[in-house]
Coordinates of C-alpha atoms and ligand atoms in Angstrom, one line a residue:
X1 CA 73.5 55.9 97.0
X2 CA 76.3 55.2 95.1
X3 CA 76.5 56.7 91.4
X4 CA 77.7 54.5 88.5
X5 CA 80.7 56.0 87.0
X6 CA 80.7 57.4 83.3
X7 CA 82.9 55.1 81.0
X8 CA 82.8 57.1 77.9
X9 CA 83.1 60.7 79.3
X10 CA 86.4 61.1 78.9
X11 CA 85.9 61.4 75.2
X12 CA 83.8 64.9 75.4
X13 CA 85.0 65.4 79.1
X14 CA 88.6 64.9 79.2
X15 CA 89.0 65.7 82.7
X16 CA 91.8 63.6 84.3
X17 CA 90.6 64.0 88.2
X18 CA 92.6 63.4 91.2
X19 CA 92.0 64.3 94.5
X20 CA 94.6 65.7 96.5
X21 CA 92.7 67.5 99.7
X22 CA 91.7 63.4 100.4
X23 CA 95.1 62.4 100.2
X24 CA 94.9 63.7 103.9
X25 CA 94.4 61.7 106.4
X26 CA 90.4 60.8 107.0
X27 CA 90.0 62.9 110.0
X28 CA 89.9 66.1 107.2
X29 CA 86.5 64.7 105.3
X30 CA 84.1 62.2 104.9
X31 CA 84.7 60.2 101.6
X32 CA 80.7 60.4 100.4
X33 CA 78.6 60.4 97.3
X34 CA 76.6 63.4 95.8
X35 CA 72.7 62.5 96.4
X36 CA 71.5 62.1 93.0
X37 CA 69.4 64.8 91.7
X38 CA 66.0 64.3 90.1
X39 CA 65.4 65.1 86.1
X40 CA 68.2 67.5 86.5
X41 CA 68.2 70.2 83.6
X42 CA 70.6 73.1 82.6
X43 CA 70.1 76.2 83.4
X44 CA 73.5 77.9 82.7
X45 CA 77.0 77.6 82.2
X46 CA 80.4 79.4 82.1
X47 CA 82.5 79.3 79.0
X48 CA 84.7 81.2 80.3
X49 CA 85.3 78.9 83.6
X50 CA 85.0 76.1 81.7
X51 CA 88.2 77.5 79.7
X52 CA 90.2 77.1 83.2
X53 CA 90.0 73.2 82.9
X54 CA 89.9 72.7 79.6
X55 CA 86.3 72.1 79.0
X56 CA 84.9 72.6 75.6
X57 CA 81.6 74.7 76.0
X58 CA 80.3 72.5 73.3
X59 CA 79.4 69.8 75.9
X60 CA 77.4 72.0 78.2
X61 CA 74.4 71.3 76.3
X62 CA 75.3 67.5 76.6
X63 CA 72.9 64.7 79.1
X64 CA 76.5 63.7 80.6
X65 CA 77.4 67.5 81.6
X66 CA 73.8 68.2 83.2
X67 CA 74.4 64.5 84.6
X68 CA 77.8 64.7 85.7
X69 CA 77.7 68.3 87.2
X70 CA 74.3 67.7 88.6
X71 CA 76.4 65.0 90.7
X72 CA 74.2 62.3 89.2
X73 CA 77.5 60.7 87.6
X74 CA 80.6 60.4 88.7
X75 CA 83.7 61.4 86.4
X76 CA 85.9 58.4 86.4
X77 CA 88.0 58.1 89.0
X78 CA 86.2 60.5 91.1
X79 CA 86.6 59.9 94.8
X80 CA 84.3 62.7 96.3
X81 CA 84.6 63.9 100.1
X82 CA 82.9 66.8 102.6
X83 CA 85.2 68.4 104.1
X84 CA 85.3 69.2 107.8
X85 CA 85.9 72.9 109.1
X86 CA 84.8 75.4 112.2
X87 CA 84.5 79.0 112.2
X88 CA 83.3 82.4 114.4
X89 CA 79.8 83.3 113.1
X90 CA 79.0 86.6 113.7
X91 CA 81.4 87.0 116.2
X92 CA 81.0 84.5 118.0
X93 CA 82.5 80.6 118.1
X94 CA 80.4 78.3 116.2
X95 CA 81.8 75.0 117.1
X96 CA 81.9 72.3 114.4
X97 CA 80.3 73.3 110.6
X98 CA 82.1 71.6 107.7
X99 CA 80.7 71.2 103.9
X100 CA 77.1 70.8 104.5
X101 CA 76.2 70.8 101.1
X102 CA 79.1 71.5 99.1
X103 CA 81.0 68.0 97.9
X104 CA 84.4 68.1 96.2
X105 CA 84.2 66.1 93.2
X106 CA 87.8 66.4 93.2
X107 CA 91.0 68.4 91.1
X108 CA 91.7 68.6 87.3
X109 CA 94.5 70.4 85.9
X110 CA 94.0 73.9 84.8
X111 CA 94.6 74.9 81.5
X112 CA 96.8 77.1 82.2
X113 CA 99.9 75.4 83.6
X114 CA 101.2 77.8 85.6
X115 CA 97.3 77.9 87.4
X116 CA 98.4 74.2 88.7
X117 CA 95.4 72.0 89.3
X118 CA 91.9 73.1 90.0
X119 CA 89.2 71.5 92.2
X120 CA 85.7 70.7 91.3
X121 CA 83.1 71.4 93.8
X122 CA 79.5 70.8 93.7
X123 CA 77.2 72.8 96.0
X124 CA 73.9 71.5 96.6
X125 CA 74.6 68.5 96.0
X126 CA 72.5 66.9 99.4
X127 CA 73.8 66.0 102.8
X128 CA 76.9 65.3 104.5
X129 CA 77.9 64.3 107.7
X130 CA 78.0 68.3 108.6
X131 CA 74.9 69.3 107.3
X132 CA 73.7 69.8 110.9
X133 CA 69.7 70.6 110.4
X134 CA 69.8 71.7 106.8
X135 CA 68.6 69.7 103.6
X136 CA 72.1 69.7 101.9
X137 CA 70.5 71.3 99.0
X138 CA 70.9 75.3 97.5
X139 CA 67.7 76.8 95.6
X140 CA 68.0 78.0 92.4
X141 CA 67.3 81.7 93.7
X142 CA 70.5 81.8 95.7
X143 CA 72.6 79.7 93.5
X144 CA 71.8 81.6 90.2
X145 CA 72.8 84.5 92.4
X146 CA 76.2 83.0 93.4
X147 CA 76.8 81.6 89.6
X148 CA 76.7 85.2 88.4
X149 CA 78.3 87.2 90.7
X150 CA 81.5 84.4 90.6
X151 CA 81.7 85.5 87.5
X152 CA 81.0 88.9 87.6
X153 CA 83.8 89.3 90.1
X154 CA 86.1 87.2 88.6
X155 CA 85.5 89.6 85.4
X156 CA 86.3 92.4 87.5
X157 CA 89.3 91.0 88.3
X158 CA 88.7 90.3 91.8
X159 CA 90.1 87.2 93.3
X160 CA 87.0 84.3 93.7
X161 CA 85.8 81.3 93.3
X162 CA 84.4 80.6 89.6
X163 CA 81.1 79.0 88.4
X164 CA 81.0 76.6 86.1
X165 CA 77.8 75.9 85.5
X166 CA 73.6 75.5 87.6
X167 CA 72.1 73.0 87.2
X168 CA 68.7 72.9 87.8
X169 CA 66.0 70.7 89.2
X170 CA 62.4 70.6 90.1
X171 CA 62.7 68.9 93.6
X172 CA 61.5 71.2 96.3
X173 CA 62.7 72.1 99.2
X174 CA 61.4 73.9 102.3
X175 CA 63.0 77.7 102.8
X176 CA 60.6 80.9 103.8
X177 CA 58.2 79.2 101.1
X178 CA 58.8 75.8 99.1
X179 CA 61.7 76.7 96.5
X180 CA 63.0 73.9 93.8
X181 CA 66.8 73.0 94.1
X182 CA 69.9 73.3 91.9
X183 CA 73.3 72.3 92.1
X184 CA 76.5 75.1 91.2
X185 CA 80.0 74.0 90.1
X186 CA 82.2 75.8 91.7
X187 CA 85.9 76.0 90.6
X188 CA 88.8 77.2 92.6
X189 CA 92.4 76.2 93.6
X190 CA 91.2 75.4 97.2
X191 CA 88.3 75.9 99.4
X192 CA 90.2 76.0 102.3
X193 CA 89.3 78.6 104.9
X194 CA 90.2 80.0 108.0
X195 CA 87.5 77.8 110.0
X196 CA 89.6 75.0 108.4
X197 CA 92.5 75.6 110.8
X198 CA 90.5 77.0 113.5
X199 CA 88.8 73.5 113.9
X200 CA 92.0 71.7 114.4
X201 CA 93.3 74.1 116.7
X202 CA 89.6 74.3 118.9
X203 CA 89.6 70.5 119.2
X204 CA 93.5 71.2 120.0
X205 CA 94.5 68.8 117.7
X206 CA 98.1 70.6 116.6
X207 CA 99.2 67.3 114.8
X208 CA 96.6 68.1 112.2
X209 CA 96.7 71.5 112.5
X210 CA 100.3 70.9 111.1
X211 CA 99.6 68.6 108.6
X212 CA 97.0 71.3 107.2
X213 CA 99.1 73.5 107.4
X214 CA 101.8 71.8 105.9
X215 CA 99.4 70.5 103.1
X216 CA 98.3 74.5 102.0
X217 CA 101.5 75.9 102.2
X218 CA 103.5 73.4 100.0
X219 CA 100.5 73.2 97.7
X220 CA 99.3 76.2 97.0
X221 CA 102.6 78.7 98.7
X222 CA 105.0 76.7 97.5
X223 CA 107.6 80.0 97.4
X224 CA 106.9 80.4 101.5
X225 CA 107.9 76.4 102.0
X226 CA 111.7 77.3 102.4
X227 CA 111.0 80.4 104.9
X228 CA 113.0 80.5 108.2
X229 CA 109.4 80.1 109.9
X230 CA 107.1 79.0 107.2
X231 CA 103.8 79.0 109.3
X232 CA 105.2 83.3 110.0
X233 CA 105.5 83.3 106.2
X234 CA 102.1 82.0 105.0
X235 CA 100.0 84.0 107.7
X236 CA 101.8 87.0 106.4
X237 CA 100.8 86.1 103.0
X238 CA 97.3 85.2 104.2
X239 CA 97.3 88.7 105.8
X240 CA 98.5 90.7 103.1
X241 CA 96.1 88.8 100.3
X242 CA 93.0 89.0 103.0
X243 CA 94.0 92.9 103.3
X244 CA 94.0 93.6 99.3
X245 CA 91.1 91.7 98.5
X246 CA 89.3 94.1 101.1
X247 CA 90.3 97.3 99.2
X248 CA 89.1 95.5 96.0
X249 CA 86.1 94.8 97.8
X250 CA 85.9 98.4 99.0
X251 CA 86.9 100.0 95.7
X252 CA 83.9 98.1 93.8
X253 CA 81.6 98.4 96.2
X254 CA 80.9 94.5 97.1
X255 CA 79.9 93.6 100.4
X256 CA 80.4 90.0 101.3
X257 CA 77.6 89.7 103.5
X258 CA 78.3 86.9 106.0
X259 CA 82.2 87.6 106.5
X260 CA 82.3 84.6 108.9
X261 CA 86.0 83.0 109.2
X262 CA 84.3 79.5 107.7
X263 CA 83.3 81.8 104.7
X264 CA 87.5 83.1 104.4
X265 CA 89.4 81.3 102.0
X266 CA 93.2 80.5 102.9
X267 CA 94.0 81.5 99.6
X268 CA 92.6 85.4 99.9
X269 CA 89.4 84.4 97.0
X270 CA 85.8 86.0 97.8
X271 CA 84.0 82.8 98.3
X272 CA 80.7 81.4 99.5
X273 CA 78.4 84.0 98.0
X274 CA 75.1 84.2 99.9
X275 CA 73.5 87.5 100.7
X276 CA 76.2 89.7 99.1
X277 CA 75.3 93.7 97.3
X278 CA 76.8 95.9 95.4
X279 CA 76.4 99.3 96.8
X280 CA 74.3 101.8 95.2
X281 CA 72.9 105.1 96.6
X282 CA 76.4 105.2 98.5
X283 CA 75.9 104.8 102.2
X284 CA 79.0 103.1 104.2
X285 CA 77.2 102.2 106.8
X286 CA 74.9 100.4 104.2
X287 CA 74.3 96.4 105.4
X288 CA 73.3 93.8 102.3
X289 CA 72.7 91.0 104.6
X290 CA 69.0 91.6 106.0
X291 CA 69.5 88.8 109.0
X292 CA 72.9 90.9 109.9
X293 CA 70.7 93.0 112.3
X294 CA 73.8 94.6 114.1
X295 CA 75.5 95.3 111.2
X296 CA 78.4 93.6 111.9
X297 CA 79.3 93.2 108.1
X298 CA 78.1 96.4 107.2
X299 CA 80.2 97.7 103.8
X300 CA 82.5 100.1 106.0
X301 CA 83.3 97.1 108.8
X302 CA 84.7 94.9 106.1
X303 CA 88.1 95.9 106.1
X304 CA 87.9 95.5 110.2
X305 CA 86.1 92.6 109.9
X306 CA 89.2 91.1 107.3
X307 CA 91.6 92.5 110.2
X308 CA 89.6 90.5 113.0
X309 CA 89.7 87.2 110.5
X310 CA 93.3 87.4 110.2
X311 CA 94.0 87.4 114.3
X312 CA 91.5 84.2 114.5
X313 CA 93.4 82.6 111.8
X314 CA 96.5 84.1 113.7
X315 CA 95.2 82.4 117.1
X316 CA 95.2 79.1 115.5
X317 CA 98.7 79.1 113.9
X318 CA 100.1 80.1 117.2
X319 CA 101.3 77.0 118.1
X320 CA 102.8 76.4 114.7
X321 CA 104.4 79.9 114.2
X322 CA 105.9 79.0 117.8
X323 CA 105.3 82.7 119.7
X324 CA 102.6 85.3 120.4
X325 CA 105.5 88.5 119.3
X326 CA 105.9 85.9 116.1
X327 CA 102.4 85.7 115.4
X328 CA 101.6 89.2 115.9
X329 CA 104.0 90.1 113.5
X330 CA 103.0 88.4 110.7
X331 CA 99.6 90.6 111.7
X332 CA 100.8 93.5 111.9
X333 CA 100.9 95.2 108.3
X334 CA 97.4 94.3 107.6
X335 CA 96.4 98.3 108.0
X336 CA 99.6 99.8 106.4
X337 CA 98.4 96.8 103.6
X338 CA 94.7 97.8 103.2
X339 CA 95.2 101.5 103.2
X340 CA 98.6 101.0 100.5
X341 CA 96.1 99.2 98.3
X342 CA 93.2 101.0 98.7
X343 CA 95.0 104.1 98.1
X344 CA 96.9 102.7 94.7
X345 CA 92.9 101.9 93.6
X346 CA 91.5 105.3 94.6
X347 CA 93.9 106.9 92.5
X348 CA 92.7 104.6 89.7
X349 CA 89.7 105.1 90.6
X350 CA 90.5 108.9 90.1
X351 CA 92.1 108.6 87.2
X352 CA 95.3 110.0 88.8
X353 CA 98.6 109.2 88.2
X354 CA 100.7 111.0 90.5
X355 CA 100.3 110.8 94.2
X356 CA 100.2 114.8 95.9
X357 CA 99.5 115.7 99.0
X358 CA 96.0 116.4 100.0
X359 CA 94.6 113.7 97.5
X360 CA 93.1 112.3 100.6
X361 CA 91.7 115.1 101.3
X362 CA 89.8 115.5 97.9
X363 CA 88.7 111.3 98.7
X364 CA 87.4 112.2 102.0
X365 CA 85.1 115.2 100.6
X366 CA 84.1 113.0 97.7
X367 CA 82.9 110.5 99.8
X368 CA 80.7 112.7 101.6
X369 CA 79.5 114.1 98.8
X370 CA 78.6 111.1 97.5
X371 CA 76.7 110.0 101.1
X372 CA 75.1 113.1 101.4
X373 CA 73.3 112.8 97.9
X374 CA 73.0 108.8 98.3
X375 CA 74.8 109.1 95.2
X376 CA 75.1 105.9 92.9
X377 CA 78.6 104.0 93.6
X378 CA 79.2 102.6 90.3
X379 CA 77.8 105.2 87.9
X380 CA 79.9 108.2 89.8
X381 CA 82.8 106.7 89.2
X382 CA 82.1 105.4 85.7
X383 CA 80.5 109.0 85.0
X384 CA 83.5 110.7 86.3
X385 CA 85.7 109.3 84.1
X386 CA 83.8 110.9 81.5
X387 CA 84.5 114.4 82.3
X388 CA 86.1 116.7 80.3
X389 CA 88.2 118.7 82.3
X390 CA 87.9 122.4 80.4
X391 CA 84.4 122.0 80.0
X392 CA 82.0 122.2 83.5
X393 CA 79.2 122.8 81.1
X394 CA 79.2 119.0 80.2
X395 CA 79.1 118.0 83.6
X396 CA 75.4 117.5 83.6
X397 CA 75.4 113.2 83.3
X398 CA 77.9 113.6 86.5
X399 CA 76.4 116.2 88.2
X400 CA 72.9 114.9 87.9
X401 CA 73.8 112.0 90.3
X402 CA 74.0 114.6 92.9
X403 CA 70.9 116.4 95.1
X404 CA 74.0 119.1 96.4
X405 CA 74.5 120.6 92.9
X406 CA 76.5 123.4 94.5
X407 CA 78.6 120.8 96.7
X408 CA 79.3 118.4 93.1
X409 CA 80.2 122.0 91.8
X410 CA 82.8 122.8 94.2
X411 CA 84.0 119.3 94.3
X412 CA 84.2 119.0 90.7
X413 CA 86.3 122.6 90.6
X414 CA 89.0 120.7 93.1
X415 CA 89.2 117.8 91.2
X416 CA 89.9 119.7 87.7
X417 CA 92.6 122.0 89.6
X418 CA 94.3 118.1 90.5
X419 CA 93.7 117.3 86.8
X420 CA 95.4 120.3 85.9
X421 CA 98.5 119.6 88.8
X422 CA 99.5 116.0 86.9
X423 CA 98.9 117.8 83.1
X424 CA 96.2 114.8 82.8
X425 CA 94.8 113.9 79.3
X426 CA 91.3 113.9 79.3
X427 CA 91.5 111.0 76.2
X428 CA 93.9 108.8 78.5
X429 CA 92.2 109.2 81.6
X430 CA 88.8 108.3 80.1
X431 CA 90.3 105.1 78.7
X432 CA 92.3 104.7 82.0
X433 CA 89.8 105.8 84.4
X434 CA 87.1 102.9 82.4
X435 CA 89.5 100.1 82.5
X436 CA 89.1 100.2 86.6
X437 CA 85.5 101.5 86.8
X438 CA 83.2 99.5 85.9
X439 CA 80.2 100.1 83.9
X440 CA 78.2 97.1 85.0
X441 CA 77.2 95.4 88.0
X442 CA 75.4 92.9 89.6
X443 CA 72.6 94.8 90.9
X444 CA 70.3 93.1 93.4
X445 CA 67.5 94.0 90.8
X446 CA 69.3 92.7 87.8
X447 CA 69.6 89.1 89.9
X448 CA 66.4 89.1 91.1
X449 CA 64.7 89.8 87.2
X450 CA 67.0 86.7 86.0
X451 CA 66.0 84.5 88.8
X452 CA 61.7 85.6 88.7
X453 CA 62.5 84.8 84.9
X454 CA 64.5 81.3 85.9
X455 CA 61.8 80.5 88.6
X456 CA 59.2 80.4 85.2
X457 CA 61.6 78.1 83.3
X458 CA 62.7 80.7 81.3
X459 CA 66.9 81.0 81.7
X460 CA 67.5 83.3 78.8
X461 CA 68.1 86.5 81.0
X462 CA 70.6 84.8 83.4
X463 CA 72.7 83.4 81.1
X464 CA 72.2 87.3 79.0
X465 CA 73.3 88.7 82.2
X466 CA 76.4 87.0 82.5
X467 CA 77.6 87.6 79.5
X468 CA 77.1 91.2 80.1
X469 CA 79.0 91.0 83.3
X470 CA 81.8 89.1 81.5
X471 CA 82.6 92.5 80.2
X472 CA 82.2 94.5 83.0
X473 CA 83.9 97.7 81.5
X474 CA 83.0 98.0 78.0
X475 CA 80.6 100.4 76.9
X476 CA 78.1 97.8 75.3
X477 CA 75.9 100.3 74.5
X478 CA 72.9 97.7 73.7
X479 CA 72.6 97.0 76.8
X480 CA 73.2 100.1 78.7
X481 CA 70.0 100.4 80.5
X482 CA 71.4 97.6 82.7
X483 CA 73.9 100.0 83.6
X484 CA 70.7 102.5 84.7
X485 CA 69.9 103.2 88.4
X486 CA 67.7 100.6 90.0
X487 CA 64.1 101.0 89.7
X488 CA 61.8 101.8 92.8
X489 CA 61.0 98.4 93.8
X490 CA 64.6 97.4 94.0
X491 CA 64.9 99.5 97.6
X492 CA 62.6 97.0 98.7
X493 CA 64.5 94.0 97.9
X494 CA 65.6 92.1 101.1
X495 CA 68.4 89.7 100.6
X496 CA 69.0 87.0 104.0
X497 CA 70.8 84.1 104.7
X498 CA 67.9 81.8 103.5
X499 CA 69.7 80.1 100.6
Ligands
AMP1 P1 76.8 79.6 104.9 O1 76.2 80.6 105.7 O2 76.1 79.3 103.6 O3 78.3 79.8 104.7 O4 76.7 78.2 105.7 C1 77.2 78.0 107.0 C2 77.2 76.5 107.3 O5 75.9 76.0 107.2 C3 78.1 75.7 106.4 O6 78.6 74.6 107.2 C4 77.1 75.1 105.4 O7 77.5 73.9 104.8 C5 75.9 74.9 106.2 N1 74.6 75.0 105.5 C6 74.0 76.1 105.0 N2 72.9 75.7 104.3 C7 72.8 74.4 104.4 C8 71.8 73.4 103.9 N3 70.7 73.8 103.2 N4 72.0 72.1 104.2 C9 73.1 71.7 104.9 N5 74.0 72.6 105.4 C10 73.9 73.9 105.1
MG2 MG1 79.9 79.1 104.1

């Protein structure tokens, strides 16, 4: 099983790997090798991630990238583990999970100094000791799905995981029907989550529980490492980060999908992208995940959902943070958090640059204005920022979104009168107002056309797509129908687990 190391690779691949996660002590991972993966080819990669550690995108087209990030070859020095981890599924505890697929080649440096070092993790990449029933392998489908929206969201500028790169293969494996495999890159600081500590505490193991704890804070919160009560500190941070990432969930319109705590990331990134949306005719009670049948991760239980994360991560570092009023504590501006942040994007959202009173007020009737004409999230707020606040004649774009012309009407009269209250530039609120609002999405549709297309061999529209969504907020108007509604068939699209 063992892959031969890659003597030369250093000369188009100068990535100087370490390891630090497996400078823990074993009982963290098991030190294994990727499972090589047949006649491995590339589908697509990220120049922009590749930028983070220093790769030139020259190589992508390269037999050592495809061979290397395929996990076929091992980057010198490489020493590649699974990580163990637990976590609450749905609610409920779970019991043991870990990295069933996903195999951390290991960290490089960043590019950017400041960014520290950055781990390489390939998902996919065949079993571990935690792969439990499953294959250890991803299928193109839901990895070309996950490759995109990384960096979609990282385009955004949403805190995430990146993608470097899919590789592809024509191995099968078994999912609702046969699907072939691939292998993503991922790239991020850590990959660390919530289920991480929980499992320590859960097998009440509060040495290791320390020593992880120990291990994220001075790594990656180095500025919390001199607090009073450093374990208070970082679940704070935790908190607070966990709490704005949920309004810049909100604020988009992502939903995460399978918010499980093994699916939280300690450092507050959107990670593990499975069945995730963006929303569209805007309903917040509106669930992306078909197999979430209760609708437990529904788009308007996220920010509750962040909340209820927070307090298991909270229950674990209990015996670290030393009391229950200590622990609660560091909980207890997640709301005041959300809603601050939240209500700073809003505004941008909005276009506004003053806060008044009643601006909630004209949110809240928005909203339902938008929910009772199953109004299209993104294009709302992109059309909005295109209105021209002395002329209602030209409202038409806007207004078209809307089946309650009268209600948009009315709406639109408030929203002018607040224009009016903050002397608002229509020129400067335009450029403002589609610096936060983004033209283009990853639409369920979109995905599924690159991936049909991928399935046939033919990669051209994923890598197309990304580049589009690598510029999420400029006009691009060559490409503007993928900025259009979805088409019919795209209501029927059912997105699950199966990955
Ligand atoms: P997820 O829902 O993708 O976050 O996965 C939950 C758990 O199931 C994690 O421990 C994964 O590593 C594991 N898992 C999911 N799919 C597979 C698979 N095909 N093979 C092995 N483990 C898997
Ligand atoms: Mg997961």
């Amino acid at each position: 099983m063992h892959a031969p190391a890659v003597k030369n690779i250093a000369a188009v691949m100068p990535l100087s790997i370490g390891n630090a996660f497996a400078a823990l002590p074993p009982e963290f991972y098991t030190r294994l090798m990727p499972t090589p993966l047949p006649a491995p080819y590339l589908v697509d990669a990220s120049a922009s991630a590749a930028a983070l550690i220093g790769l030139d995108p020259a190589i992508f087209s390269s037999e050592q990238f495809v061979e290397t990030f395929s996990g076929n070859q091992l980057l010198e020095a490489s020493r590649p583990v699974a990580a163990v981890y637990s976590g609450h599924q749905f609610g409920q505890w779970a019991g043991q999970l870990g990295d069933g697929r996903a195999i951390l080649l290991g960290d490089v440096p960043a590019s950017d100094p400041v960014a520290g070092r950055i781990e390489l993790q390939l998902k996919g990449a065949g079993a571990t000791p935690y792969s439990r029933m499953g294959d250890g392998r991803a299928v193109l489908r839901s990895s070309i799905r996950e490759f995109l929206c990384s960096e979609a969201m990282a385009a955004l500028g949403i805190p995430t995981s990146r993608a470097l790169s899919v590789i592809g293969s024509n191995q099968l494996v078994m999912r609702e029907t046969p699907e072939t495999t691939a292998v993503v890159t991922r790239l991020a600081p850590s990959f660390v989550r919530f289920g991480s500590f929980e499992h320590w505490f859960y097998n009440k193991n509060h040495t290791s529980l320390k020593v992880l704890a120990d291990y994220v804070i001075d790594t990656f919160y180095p500025e919390l490492a001199g607090a009073e009560n450093r374990y208070h500190a970082f679940l704070a941070e935790v908190t607070k980060r966990t709490a704005h990432l949920m309004a810049q969930w909100q604020a988009v319109g992502f939903m995460h999908g399978v918010m499980n705590t093994d699916n939280m990331s300690i450092l507050g990134l959107t990670i593990d992208y499975g069945p995730f949306g963006f929303m569209e005719a805007y309903d917040p009670s509106y669930i992306c995940n078909h197999t979430d049948s209760q609708g437990r991760y529904a788009y308007n239980m996220q920010p509750q959902i962040g909340h209820w994360n927070c307090y298991a991560l909270g229950q674990t570092l209990l015996p670290l943070i030393g009391s229950v009023e200590a622990t609660e504590d560091a909980l207890k501006n997640y709301q005041a958090q959300y809603a601050e942040k939240l209500d700073a994007l809003l505004h941008a959202k909005l276009g506004l640059q003053t806060y008044q009173e009643n601006d909630d007020k004209l949110f809240d009737a928005m909203f339902a204005l938008m929910q009772g004409s199953h109004a299209d999230f993104t294009l709302f707020f992109r059309r909005l920022g295109d209105l021209q606040s002395v002329h209602p004649e030209t409202d038409a774009p806007l207004r078209d979104l809307f089946i309650d012309r009268m209600g948009f009407d009315s709406w639109a009269q408030q929203y002018r009168l607040r224009l009016t209250a903050e002397n608002s530039i229509d020129a400067t609120r335009r450029l403002a107002m589609h610096s936060i609002n983004p033209k283009y999405v990853l639409r369920n549709y979109l995905a599924q056309i690159a991936i049909e297309k991928a399935q046939k061999k033919d990669y051209s529209e994923v890598s197309k797509l990304r580049q589009i969504l690598e510029r999420p907020f400029d006009e691009q108007p060559e490409h503007a129908r993928y900025a259009e509604l979805p088409p019919d068939w795209a209501s029927k699209l059912e997105v699950s687990c199966s990955s």
